[in-house]
Coordinates of C-alpha atoms in Angstrom, one line a residue:
Chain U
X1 CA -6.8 -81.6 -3.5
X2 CA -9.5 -79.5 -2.0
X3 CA -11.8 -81.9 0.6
X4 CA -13.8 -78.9 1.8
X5 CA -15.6 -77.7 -1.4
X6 CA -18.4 -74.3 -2.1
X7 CA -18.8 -74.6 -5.9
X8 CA -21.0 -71.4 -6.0
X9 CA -18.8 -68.2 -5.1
X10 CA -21.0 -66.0 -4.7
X11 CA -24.9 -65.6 -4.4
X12 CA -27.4 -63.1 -4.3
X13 CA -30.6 -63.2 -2.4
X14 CA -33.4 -60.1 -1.8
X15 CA -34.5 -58.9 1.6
X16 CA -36.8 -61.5 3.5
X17 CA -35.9 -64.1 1.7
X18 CA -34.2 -67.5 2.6
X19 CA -30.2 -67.8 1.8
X20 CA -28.6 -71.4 1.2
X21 CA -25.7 -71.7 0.6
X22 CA -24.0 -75.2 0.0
X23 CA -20.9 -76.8 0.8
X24 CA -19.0 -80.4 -0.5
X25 CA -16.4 -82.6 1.3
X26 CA -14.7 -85.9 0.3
X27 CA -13.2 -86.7 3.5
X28 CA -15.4 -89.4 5.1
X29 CA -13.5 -89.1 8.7
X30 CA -14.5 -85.5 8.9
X31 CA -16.8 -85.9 11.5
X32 CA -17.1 -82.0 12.8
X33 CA -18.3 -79.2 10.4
X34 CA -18.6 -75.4 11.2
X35 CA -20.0 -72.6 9.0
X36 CA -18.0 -69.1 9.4
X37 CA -19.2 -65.8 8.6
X38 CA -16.2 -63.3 7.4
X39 CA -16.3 -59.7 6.8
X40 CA -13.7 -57.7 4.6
X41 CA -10.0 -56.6 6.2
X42 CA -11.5 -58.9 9.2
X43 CA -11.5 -62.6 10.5
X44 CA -14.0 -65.0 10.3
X45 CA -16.9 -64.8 13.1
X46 CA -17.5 -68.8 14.1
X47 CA -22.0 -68.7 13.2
X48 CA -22.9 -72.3 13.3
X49 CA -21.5 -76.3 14.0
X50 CA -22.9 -79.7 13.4
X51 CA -21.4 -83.3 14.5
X52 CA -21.5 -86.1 12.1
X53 CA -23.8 -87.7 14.8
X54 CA -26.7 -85.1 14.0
X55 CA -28.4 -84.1 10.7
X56 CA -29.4 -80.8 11.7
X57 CA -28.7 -77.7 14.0
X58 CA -31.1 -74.9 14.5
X59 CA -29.8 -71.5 16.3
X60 CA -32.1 -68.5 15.7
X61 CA -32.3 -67.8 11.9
X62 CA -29.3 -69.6 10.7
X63 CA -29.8 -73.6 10.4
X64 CA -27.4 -76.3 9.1
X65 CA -28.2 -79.3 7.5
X66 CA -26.0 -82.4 7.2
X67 CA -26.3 -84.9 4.4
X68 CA -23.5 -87.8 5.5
X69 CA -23.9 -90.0 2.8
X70 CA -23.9 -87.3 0.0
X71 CA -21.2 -85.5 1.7
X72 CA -22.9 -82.7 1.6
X73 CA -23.7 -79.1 4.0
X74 CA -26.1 -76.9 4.1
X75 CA -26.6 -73.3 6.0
X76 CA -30.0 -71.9 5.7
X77 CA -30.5 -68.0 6.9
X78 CA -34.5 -67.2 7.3
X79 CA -34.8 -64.5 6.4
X80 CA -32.2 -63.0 5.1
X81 CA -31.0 -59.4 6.1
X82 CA -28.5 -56.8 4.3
X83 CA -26.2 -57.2 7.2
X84 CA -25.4 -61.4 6.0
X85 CA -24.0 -59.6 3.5
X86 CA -20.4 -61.6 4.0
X87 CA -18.2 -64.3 2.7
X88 CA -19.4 -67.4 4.5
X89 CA -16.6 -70.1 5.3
X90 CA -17.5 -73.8 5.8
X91 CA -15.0 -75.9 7.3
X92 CA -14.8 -79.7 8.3
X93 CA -12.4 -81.4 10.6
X94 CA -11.6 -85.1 11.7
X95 CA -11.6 -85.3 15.6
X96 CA -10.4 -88.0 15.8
X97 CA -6.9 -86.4 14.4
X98 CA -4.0 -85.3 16.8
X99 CA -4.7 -81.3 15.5
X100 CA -8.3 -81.3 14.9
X101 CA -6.9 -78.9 12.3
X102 CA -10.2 -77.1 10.2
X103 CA -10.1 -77.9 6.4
X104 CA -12.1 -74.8 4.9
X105 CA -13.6 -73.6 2.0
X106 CA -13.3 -71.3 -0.8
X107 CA -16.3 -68.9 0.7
X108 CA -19.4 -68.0 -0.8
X109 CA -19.8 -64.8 -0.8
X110 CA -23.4 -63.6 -0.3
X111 CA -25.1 -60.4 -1.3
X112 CA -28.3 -59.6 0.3
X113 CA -30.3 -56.7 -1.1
X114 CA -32.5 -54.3 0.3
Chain Y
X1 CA -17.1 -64.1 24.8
X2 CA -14.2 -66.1 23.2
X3 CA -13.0 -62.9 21.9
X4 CA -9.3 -63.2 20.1
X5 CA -7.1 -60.3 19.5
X6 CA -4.3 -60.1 16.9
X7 CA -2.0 -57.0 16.3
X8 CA -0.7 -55.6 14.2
X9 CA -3.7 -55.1 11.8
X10 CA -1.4 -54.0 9.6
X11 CA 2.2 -54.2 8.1
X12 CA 4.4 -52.7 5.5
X13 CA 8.0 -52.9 5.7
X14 CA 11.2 -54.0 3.7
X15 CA 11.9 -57.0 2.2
X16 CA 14.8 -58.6 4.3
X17 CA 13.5 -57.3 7.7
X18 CA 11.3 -59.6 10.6
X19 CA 7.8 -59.0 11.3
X20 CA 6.2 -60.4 14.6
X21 CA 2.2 -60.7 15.0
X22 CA 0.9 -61.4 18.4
X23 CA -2.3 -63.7 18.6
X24 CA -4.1 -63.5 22.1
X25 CA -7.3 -64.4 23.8
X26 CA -8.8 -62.2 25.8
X27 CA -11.7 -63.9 27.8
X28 CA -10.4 -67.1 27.8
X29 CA -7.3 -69.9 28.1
X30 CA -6.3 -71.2 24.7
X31 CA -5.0 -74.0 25.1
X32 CA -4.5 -74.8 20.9
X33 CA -3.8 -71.9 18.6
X34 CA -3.7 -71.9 14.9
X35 CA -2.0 -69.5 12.3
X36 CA -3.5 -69.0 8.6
X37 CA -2.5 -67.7 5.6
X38 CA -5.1 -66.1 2.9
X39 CA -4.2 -65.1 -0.2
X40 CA -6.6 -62.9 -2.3
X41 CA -9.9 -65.0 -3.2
X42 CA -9.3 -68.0 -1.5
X43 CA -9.3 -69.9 1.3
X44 CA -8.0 -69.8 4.8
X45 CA -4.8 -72.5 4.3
X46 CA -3.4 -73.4 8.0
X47 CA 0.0 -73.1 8.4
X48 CA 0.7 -74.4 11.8
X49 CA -0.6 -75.4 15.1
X50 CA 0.7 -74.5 18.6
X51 CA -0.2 -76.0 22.0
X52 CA 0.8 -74.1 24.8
X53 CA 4.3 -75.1 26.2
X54 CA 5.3 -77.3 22.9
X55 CA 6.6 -76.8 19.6
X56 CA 4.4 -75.9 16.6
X57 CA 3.2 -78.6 14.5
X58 CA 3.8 -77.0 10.7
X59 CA 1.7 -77.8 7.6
X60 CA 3.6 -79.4 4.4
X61 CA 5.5 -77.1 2.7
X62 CA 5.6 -74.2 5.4
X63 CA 9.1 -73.5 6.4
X64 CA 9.3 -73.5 10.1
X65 CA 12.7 -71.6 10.3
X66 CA 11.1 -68.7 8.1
X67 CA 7.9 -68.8 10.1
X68 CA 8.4 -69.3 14.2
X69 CA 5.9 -69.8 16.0
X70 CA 5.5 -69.6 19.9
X71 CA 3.0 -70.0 22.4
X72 CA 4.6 -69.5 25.7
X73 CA 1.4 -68.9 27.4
X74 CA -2.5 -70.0 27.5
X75 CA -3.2 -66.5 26.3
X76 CA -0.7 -65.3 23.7
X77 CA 1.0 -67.0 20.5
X78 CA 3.3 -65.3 18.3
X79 CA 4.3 -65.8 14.8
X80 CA 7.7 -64.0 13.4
X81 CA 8.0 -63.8 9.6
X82 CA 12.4 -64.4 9.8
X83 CA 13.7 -62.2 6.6
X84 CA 10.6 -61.1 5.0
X85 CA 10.1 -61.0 1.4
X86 CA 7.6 -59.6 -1.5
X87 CA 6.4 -63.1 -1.6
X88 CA 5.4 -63.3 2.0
X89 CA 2.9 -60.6 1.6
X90 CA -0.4 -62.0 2.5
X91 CA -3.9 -62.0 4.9
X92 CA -2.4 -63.9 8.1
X93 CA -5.3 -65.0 11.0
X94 CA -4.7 -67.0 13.9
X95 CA -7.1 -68.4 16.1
X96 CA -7.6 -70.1 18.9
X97 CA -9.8 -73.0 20.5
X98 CA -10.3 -73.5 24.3
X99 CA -10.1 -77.1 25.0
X100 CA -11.4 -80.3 23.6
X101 CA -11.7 -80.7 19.6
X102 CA -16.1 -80.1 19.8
X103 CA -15.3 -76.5 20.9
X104 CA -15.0 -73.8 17.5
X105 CA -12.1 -72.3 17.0
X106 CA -12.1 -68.2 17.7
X107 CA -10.7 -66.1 15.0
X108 CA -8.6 -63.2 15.6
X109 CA -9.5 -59.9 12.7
X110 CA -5.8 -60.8 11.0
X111 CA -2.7 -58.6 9.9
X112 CA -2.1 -57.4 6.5
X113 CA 1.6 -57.8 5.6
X114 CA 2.9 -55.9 2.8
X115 CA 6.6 -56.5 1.9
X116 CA 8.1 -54.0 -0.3

């Protein structure tokens, strides 16, 4: 049963340009949601988080967007440079659980050309 | 900051024998640590969680006697693959997450394990 879903697995987007890429969940207690950013042969570099309380989260070019009732997670990158060029992660927990234990996604990876 | 260290990068050795990876943070106290497993093209699947001074909390279906975990300290966890085997090969990444459940969790760059 996958609750942390990214449909699209990879994506391709020029120079410049804006990046989104998308992520699901069916969990309704997740309440905490990060986007990871993951190079080859390395782990994932933590880029972005959003609470369930907020419906968006700006920091320098990368933005998230929260849709609660659609279930649904967004990470804008304006604009987008050849160094995105990664796998990006999202990943979704429930606080109010005794781990707090992430829940991630297949990855997206995204291509981003000169 | 919240930089996370793991080592060995990589690993090949003989099926039967035990492999120990070593998970620390370097800038800060970790007071919850995590271990992952990745196979090729998808996700990160946790395998345990560790709080310093306690026993690890393991995920369905991960063997805790073929997988020990320790975290004897707010800096360092370890996982030991007991009696390694082809199947075991795999992308393992710990990571760890300074206090309360709001802070991210800190990955380290993982270790490569290839049993032959």
């Amino acid at each position: 049963d996958q609750q942390v879903k990214q449909n699209s697995p990879s994506l391709s987007v020029q120079e410049g340009r804006i990046s989104i890429l998308n992520c699901d969940y069916t969990n309704s207690m997740f309440d905490y949601f990060l986007w990871y950013k993951k190079y080859p042969a390395e782990g994932p570099t933590f880029l972005i988080s959003i609470s369930s309380i907020k419906d968006k989260n700006e920091d320098g070019r990368f933005t998230v967007f929260l849709n609660k009732s659609a279930k649904h997670l967004s990470l804008h990158i304006v604009p987008s440079q050849p160094g995105d060029s990664a796998v990006y992660f999202c990943a979704a927990s429930a606080r109010g659980g005794a781990t707090n234990k992430l829940i991630f996604g297949t990855g997206t990876l995204l291509a981003v050309q000169p | 900051g919240a930089v996370v260290s793991q080592h060995p990068s990589w690993v090949i050795c003989k099926s039967g024998t035990s492999v120990k990876i070593e998970c620390r943070s370097l800038d800060f106290q970790a007071t919850t640590m995590f271990w992952y497993r990745q196979f090729p093209k998808q996700s990160l699947m946790l395998m345990a969680t560790s709080n310093e001074g306690s026993k690890a909390t393991y995920e369905q279906g991960v063997e805790k006697d073929k997988f020990l975990i320790n975290h004897a300290s707010l800096t360092l966890s370890t996982l030991t693959v007991t009696s390694a085997h082809p199947e075991d090969s795999s992308f393992y990444i710990c990571s760890a997450r300074a206090g309360a459940a709001n802070q991210p969790q800190h990955f380290g760059d993982g270790t490569r394990l290839s049993i032959l």
